[in-house]
Short mmCIF file of C-alpha atoms in Angstrom, two decimals:
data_model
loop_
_atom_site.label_atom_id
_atom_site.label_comp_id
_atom_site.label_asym_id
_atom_site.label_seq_id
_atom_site.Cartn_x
_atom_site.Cartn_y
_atom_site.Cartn_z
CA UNK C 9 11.73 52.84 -2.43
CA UNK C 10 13.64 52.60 -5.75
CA UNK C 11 12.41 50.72 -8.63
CA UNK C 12 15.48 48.29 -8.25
CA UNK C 13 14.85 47.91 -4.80
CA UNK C 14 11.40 47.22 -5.27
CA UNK C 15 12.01 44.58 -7.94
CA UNK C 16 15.02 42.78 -5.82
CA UNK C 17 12.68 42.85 -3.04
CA UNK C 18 9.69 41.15 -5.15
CA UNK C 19 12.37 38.78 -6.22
CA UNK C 20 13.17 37.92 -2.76
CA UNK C 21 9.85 37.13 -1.10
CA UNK C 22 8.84 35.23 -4.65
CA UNK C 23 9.90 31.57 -3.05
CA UNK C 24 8.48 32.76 0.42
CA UNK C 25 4.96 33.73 -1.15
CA UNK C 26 4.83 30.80 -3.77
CA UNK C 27 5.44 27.96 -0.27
CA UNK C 28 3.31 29.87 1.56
CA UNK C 29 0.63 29.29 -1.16
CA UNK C 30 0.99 25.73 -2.00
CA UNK C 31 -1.97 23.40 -3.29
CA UNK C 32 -2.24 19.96 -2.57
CA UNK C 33 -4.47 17.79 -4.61
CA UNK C 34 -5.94 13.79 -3.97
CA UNK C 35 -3.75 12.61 -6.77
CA UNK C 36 -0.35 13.97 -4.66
CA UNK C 37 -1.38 12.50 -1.61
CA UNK C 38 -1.43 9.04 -3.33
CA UNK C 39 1.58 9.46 -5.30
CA UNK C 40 3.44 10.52 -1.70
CA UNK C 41 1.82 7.37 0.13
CA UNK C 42 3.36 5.07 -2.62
CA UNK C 43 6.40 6.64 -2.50
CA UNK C 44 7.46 7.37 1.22
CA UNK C 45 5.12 5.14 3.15
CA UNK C 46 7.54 2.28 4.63
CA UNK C 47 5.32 -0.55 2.92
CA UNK C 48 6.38 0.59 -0.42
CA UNK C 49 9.90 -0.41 -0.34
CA UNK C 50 9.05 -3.92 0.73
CA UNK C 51 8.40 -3.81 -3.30
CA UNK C 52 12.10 -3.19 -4.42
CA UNK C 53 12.93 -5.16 -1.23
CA UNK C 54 11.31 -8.18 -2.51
CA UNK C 55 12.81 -8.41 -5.83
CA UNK C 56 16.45 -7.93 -4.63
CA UNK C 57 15.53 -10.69 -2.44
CA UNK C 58 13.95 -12.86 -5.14
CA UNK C 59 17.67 -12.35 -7.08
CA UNK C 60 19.84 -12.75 -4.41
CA UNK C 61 17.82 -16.64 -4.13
CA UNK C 62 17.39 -17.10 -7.79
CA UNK C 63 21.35 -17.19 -7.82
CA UNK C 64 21.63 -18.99 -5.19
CA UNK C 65 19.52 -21.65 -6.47
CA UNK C 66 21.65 -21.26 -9.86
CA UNK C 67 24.93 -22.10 -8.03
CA UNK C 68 23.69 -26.09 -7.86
CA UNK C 69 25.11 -25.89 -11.47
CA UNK C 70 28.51 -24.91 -10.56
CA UNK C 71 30.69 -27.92 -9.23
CA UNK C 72 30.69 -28.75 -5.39
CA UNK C 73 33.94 -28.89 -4.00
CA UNK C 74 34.74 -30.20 -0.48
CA UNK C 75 38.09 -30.93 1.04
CA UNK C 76 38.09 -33.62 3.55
CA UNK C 77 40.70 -35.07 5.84
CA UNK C 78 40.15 -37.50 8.76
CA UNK C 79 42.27 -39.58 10.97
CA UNK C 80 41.51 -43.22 12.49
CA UNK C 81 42.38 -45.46 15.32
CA UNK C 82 40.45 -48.82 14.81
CA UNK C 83 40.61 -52.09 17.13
CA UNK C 84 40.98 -54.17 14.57
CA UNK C 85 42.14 -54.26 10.78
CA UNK C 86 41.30 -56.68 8.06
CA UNK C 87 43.50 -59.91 7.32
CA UNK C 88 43.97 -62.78 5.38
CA UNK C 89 42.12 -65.34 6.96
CA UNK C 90 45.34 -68.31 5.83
CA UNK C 91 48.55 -68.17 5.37
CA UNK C 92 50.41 -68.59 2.09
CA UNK C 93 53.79 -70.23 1.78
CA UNK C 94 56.83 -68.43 1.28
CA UNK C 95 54.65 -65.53 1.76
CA UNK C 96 54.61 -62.84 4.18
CA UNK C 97 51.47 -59.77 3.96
CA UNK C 98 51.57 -57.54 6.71
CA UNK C 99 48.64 -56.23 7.99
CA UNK C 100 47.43 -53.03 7.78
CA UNK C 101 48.29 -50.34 10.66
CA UNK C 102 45.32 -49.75 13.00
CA UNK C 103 45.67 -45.85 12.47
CA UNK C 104 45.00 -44.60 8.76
CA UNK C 105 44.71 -41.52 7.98
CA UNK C 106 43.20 -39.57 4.62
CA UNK C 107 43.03 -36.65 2.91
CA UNK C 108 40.74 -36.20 0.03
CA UNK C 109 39.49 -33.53 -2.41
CA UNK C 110 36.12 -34.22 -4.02
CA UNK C 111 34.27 -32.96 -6.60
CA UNK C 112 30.98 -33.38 -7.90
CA UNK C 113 29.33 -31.52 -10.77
CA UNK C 114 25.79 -31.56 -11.85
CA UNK C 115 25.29 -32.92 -15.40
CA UNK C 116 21.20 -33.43 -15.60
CA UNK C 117 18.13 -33.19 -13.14
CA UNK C 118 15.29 -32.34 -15.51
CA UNK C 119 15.37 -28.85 -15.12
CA UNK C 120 14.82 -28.72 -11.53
CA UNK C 121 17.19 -25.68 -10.38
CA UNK C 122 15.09 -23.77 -13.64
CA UNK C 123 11.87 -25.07 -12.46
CA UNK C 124 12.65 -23.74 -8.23
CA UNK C 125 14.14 -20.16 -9.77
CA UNK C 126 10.62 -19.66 -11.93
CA UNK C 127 8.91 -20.61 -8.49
CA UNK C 128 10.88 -17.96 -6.59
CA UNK C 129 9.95 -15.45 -9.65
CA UNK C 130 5.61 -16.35 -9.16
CA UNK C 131 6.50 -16.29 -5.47
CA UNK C 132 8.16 -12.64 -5.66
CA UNK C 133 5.60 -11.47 -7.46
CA UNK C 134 2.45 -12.65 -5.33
CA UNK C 135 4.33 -11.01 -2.71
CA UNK C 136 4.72 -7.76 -4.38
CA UNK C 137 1.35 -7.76 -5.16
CA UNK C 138 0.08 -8.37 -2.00
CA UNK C 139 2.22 -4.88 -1.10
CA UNK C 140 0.39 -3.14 -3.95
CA UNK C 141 -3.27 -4.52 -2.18
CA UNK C 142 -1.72 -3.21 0.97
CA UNK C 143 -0.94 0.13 -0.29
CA UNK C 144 -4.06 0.00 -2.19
CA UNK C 145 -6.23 -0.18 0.99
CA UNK C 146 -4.51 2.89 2.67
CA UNK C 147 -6.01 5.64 -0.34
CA UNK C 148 -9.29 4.74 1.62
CA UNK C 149 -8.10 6.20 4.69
CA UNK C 150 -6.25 9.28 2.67
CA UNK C 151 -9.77 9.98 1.56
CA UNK C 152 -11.44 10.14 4.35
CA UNK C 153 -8.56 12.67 5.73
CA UNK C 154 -8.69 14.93 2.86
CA UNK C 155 -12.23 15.37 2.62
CA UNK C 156 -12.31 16.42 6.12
CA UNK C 157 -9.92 18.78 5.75
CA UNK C 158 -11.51 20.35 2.54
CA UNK C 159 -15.00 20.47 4.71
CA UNK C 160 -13.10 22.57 7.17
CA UNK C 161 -11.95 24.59 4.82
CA UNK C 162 -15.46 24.85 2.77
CA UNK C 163 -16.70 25.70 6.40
CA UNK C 164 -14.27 28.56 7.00
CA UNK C 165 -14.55 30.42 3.79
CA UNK C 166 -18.64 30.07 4.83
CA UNK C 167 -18.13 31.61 7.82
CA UNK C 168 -16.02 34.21 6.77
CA UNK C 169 -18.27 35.41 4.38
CA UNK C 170 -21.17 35.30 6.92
CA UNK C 171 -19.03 37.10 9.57
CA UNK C 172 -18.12 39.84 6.92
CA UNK C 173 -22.16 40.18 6.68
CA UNK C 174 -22.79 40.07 9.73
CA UNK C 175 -19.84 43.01 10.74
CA UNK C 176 -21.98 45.03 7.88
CA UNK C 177 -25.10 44.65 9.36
CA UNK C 178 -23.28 45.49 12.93
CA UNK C 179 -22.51 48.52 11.68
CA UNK C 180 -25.73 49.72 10.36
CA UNK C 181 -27.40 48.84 13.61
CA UNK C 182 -24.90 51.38 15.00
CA UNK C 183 -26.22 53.76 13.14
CA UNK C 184 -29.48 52.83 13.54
CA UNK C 185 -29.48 52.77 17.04
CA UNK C 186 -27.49 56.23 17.40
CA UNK C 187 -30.64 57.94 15.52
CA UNK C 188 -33.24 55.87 18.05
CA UNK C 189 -34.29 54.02 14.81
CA UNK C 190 -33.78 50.76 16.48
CA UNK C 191 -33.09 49.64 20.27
CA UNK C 192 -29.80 49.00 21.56
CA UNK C 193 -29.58 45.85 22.40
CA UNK C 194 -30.41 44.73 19.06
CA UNK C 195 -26.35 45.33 18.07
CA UNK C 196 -25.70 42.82 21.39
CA UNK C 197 -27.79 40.30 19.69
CA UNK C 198 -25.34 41.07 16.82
CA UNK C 199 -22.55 41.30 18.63
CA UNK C 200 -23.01 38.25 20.36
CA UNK C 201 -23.57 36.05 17.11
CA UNK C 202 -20.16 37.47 15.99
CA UNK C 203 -18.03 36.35 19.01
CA UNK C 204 -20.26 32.96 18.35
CA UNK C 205 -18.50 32.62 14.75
CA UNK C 206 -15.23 33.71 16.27
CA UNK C 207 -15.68 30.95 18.07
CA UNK C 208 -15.97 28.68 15.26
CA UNK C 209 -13.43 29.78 13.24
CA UNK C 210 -10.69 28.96 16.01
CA UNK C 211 -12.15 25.45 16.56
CA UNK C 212 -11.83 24.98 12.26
CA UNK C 213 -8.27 25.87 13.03
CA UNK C 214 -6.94 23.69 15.32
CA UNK C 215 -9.34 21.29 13.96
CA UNK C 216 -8.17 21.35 10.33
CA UNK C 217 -4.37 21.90 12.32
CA UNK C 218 -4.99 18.22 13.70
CA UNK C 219 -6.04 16.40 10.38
CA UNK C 220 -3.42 17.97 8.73
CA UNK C 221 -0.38 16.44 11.09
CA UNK C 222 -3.10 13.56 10.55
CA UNK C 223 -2.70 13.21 6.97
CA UNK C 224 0.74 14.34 7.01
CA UNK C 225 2.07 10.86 8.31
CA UNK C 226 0.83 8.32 5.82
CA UNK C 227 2.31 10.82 3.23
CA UNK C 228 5.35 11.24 5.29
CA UNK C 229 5.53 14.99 4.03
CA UNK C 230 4.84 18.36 6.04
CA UNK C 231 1.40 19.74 4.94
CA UNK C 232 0.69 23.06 7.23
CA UNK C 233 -2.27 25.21 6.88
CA UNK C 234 -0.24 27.17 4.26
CA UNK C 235 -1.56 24.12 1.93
CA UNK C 236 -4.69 24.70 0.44
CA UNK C 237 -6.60 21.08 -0.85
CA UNK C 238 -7.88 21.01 -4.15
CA UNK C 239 -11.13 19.89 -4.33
CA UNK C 240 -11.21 16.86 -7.09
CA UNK C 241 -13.03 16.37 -9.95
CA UNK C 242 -14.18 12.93 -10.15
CA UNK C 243 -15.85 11.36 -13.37
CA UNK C 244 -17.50 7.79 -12.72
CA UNK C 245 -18.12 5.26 -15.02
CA UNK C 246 -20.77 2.94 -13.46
CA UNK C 247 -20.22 0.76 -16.40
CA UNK C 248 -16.03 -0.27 -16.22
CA UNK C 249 -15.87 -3.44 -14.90
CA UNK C 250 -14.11 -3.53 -11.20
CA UNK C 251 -9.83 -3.41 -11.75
CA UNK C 252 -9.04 -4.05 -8.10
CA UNK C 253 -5.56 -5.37 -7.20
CA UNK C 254 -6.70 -8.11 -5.07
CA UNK C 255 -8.19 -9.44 -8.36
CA UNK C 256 -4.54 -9.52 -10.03
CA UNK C 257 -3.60 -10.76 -6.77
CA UNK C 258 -5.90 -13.92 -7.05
CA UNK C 259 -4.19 -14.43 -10.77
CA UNK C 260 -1.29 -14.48 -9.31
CA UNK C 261 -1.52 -17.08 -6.95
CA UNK C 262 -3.01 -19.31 -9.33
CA UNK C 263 0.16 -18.62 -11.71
CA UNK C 264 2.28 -19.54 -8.83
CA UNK C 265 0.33 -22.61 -7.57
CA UNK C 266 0.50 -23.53 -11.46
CA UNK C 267 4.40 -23.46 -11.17
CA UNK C 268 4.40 -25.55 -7.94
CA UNK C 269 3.20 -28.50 -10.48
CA UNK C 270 5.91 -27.73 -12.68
CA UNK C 271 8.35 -27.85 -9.67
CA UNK C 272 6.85 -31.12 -8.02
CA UNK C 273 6.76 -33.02 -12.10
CA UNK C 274 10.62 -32.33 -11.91
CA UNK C 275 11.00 -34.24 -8.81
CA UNK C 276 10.80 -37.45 -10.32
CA UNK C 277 13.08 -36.99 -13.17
CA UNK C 278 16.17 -38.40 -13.03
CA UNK C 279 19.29 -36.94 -12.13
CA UNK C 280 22.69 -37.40 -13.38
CA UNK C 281 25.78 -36.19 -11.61
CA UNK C 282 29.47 -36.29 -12.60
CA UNK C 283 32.27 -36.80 -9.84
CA UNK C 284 36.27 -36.92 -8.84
CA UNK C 285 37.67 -37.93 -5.96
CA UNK C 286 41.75 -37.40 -5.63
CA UNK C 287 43.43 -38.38 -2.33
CA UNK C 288 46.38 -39.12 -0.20
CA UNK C 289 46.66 -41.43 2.66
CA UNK C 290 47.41 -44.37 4.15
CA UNK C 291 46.16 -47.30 2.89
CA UNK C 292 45.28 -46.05 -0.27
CA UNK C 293 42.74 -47.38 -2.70
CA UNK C 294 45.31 -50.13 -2.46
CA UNK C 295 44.18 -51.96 0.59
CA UNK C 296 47.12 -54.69 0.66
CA UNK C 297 49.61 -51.66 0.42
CA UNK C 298 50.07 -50.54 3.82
CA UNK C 299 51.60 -46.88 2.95
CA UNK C 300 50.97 -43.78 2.38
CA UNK C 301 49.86 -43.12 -1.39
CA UNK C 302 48.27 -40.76 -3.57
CA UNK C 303 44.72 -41.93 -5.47
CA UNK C 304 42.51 -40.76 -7.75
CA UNK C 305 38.73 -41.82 -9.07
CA UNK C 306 36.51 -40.43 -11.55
CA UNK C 307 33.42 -41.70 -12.36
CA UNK C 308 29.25 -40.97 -12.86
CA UNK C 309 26.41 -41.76 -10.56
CA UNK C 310 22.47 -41.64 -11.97
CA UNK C 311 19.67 -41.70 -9.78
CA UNK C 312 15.82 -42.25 -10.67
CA UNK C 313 12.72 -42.78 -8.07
CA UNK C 314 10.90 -44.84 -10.38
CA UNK C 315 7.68 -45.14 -7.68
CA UNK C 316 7.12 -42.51 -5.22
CA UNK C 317 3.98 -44.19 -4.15
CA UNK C 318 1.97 -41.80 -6.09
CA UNK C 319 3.23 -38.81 -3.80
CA UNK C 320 4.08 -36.41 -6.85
CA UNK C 321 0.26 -37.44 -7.63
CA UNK C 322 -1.19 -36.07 -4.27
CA UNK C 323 0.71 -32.73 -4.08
CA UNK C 324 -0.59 -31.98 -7.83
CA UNK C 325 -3.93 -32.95 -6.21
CA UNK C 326 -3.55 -30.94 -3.42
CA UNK C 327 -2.39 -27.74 -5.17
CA UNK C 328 -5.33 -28.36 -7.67
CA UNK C 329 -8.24 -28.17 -4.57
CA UNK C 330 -5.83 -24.58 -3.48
CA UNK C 331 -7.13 -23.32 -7.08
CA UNK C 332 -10.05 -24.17 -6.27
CA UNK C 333 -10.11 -22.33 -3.06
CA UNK C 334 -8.07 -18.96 -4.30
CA UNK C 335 -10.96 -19.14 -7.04
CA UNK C 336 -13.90 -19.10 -4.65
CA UNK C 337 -12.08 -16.35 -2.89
CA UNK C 338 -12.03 -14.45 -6.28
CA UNK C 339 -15.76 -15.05 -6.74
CA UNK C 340 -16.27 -14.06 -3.09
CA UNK C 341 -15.00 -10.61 -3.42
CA UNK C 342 -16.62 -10.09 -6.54
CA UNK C 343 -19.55 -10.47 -5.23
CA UNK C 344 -18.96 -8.27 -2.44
CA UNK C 345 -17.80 -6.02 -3.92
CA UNK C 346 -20.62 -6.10 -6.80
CA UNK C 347 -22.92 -5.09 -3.76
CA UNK C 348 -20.53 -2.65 -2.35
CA UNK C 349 -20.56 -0.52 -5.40
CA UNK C 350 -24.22 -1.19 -5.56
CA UNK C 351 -24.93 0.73 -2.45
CA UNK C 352 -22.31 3.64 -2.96
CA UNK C 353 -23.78 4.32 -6.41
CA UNK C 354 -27.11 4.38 -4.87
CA UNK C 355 -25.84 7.00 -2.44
CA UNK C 356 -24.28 9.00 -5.01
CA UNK C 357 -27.41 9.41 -6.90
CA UNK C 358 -29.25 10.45 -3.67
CA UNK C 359 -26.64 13.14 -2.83
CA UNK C 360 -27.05 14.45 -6.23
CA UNK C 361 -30.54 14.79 -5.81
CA UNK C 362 -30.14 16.44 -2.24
CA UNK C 363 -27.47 18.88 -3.79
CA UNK C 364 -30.18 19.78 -6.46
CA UNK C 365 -32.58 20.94 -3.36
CA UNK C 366 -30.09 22.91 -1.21
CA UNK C 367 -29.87 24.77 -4.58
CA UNK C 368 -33.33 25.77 -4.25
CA UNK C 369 -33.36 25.97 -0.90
CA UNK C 370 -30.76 28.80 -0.72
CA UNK C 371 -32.31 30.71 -3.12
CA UNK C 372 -35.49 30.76 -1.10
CA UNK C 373 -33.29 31.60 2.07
CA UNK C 374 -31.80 34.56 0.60
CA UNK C 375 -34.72 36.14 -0.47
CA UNK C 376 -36.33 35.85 3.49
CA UNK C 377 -33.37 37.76 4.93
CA UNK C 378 -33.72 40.27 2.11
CA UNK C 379 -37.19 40.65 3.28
CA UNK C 380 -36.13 40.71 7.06
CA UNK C 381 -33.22 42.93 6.15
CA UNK C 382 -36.06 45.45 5.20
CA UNK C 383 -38.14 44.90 8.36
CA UNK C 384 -35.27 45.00 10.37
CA UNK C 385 -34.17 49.00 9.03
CA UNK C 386 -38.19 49.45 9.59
CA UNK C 387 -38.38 48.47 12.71
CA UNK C 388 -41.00 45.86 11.95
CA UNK C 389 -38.97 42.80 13.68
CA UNK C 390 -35.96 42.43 16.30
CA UNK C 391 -32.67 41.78 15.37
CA UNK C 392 -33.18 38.29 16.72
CA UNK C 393 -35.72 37.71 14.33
CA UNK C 394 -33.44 39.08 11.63
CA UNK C 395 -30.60 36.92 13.24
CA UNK C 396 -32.97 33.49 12.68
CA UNK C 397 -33.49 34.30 9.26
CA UNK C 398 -29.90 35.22 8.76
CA UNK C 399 -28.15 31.65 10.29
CA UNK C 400 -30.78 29.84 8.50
CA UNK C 401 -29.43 30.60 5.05
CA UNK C 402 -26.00 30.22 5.70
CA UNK C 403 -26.63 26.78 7.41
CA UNK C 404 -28.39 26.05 4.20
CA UNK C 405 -25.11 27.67 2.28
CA UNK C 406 -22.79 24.78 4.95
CA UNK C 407 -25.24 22.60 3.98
CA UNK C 408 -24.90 22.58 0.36
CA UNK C 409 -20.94 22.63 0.89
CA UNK C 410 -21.41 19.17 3.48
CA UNK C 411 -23.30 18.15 0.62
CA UNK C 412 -21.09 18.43 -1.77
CA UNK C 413 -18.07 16.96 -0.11
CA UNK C 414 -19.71 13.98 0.60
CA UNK C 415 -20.72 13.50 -2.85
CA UNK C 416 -17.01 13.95 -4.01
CA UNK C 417 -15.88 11.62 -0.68
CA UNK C 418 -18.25 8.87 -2.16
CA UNK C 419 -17.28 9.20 -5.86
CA UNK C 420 -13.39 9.21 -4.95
CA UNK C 421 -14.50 5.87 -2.35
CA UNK C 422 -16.34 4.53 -5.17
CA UNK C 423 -13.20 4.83 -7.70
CA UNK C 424 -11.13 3.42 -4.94
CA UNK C 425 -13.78 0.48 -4.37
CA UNK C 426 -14.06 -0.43 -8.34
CA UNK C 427 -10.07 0.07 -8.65
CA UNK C 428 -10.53 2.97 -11.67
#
C-alpha cells in the first residue's frame, strides 16, 4: 500500500478506534445521572414555576378592573310614604337596569403580596432541594453497578492471564507426553480446565453485557462493552464533618417555616385600597330621577382586624413546634448516620488489612506451583495435582482483585454516606 494510502487509511479508522476504546470513570456516571435522569429537570422546572407564581402574586398591585352590567325586574319599588301638595314624584320603574365599570387599586397591605412571593422563593427552594436529596440517593445505586462491572472486568483479565498459562503448560504436556515423559491423560486434565475457563469467560460476558444496559439507564447514555471503567481513586478523610444534602435540606425548611411567620404577622396589618366606580343606568345614583343617567364615585376603603382571637398567635405557635420537629429530624439522621459511617470505616480498615494478606498469600501460592511445575516435568505428581496448585493461586490472584473492589465500593459508599 502507498504511504498516502496508508496515512488516509489511519486517518479514517482514527474515530472508529478512539469509540471503540472509550473509558468511563465514577465521576461521568454522576455527572450523566444529574444531567439526563428525568428527576433533574424537575430543578429548572421548579423555578420557572416559582416565577410564573411570584408574578402572579405581584399582579395584586396592578388595579382590578371589572365591567359589570345587570338588568332587574322587582315587585315593588320604593315611594314616598305621603303626598305633597302641588306635587307630583313618580315612582321609580320596576325594571332598572345598570352598567358599571369598577376599579379598585391596592394602595397598602403591609407588605403582604412581598411577604407570599418570599414564601414561594423558601418554598421553591425546599423543593429543589429535596430533588438534589433525590438525585443524591441514586449515586448509591450507580456504585453498586459500576463496581460490579469493574469486578467482571478484574475477573476477565484474571482469567485470561490464567488461560494463557494454562494453553502454555498444555502445550508442554504435548510434548511431554509425545516423548512418554508423562501420561496422556494428564493434557485431558488440562484440557478440560481450559474449556472450564472458557466457560467463564462467556458467563463474564453476558454478565458484564447485562449490568452494562443496567447502568446504562439511570445515565440515560449507551455504555457497550467497548467502554472500559476506570477504577477510582478514592482519598477519605475520616475527619470532615458529614455535608449531606438532606442536612441543607433540614435548613431549608426551617428558613421557609421562618417565612411562614413573616407571612401570617402580615395578616393582621391593615389594608388600604383605593376605588372608582363610573356607571350608566337607570335610576342613577339619583334615586328620585327615574332615567337613565351616567354616574361616577371615587372614594377609599381601609380595613383592620384589630382581634383575631389570638389566631395569628397559634399558627406562629404551631409553625414554632414544626421547628422543633424538622430539628429532631436533623438530629435523627445525624445520628444515624454518625453510626453508619462508624461501621463502613470499620469495614474499610478490615479490608485493608485482608488486602495486606492476599499479598502474602499470593506470593506463597506462586512459589508452590513453581515447585509443582518442576514435579510435574519430573514426573513426581499428576497433572491434577499440578492443576490444584495451579487454581489455588489464581483464586488467591481473584481474591485479591474481589478484595480490592470492595474496598474501593466501600470508600466511594462511604464518600457518598458523609456527602464529600
Amino acid at each position: 500500500m502507498k504511504p498516502f494510502l496508508k496515512i488516509t487509511f489511519a486517518l479514517l479508522l482514527l474515530p472508529i478506534l478512539s469509540h471503540a476504546q472509550q473509558t468511563l470513570s465514577l465521576e461521568n456516571c454522576y455527572d450523566l445521572v444529574n444531567k439526563n435522569y428525568p428527576l433533574a429537570k424537575q430543578t429548572e422546572l421548579l423555578q420557572q414555576k416559582s416565577a410564573f407564581e411570584i408574578d402572579a402574586l405581584n399582579k395584586g398591585k396592578l388595579p382590578k378592573i371589572d365591567l359589570n352590567a345587570q338588568g332587574t325586574y322587582q315587585s315593588a319599588v320604593t315611594e314616598l310614604p305621603i303626598h305633597l301638595p302641588n306635587v307630583t314624584v313618580n315612582p321609580l320603574n320596576k325594571d332598572q337596569y345598570r352598567a358599571t365599570l369598577d376599579v379598585n387599586q391596592l394602595v397598602y397591605n403591609g407588605g403582604m403580596i412581598d411577604a407570599n412571593s418570599k414564601l414561594k422563593e423558601a418554598q421553591t427552594k425546599t423543593q429543589q432541594q429535596q430533588v438534589s436529596v433525590n438525585l443524591y440517593q441514586i449515586k448509591t445505586r450507580i456504585n453498586q453497578l459500576y463496581f460490579s462491572i469493574l469486578l467482571l472486568q478484574e475477573r476477565k483479565a484474571i482469567l485470561i492471564s490464567k488461560q494463557n498459562q494454562l494453553v502454555t503448560k498444555i502445550n508442554e504436556v504435548k510434548i511431554g507426553v509425545k516423548f512418554g515423559a508423562i501420561i496422556p491423560a494428564s493434557e485431558k486434565v488440562l484440557e478440560a480446565e481450559n474449556l472450564k475457563i472458557k466457560q467463564q469467560l462467556v458467563e463474564i460476558q453476558f454478565d458484564k453485557k447485562r449490568l452494562l444496559e443496567n447502568l446504562s439507564v439511570p445515565t440515560f447514555s449507551t455504555i457497550d462493552d467497548n467502554t472500559t471503567l476506570v477504577q477510582p481513586m478514592i482519598f477519605n478523610d475520616f475527619t470532615v464533618e458529614s455535608n449531606r444534602p438532606e442536612l441543607k435540606l433540614f435548613d431549608i425548611q426551617n428558613e421557609q417555616l421562618e417565612v411562614s411567620k413573616e407571612v401570617i404577622s402580615k395578616n393582621n396589618s391593615p389594608k388600604i385600597n383605593a376605588f372608582g366606580q363610573a356607571g350608566y343606568g337607570n335610576p342613577g345614583l339619583n334615586m328620585l330621577d327615574n332615567s337613565f343617567q351616567t354616574f361616577y364615585m371615587v372614594g377609599l376603603k381601609a380595613n383592620w382586624n384589630v382581634f383575631d382571637w389570638n389566631k395569628s398567635k397559634t399558627e406562629k405557635q404551631a409553625l414554632s413546634v414544626s421547628k422543633e420537629i424538622v430539628s429532631t429530624e436533623k438530629e435523627t439522621f445525624l445520628l444515624n448516620n454518625k453510626l453508619q459511617l462508624q461501621e463502613m470505616e470499620n469495614e474499610i480498615h478490615k479490608t485493608e488489612a485482608v488486602i495486606n494478606t492476599d499479598s502474602e498469600i499470593i506470593t506463597l501460592r506462586e512459589d508452590v506451583v513453581k515447585s509443582s511445575n518442576s514435579q510435574l516435568k519430573n514426573g513426581v505428581i499428576t497433572s491434577s495435582e499440578y492443576l490444584v496448585e495451579f487454581t489455588n493461586l489464581y483464586e488467591a490472584k481473584t481474591n485479591q482483585k474481589l478484595h480490592e473492589i470492595q474496598l474501593a465500593l466501600a470508600k466511594a459508599n462511604y464518600k457518598i454516606v458523609k456527602g464529600n
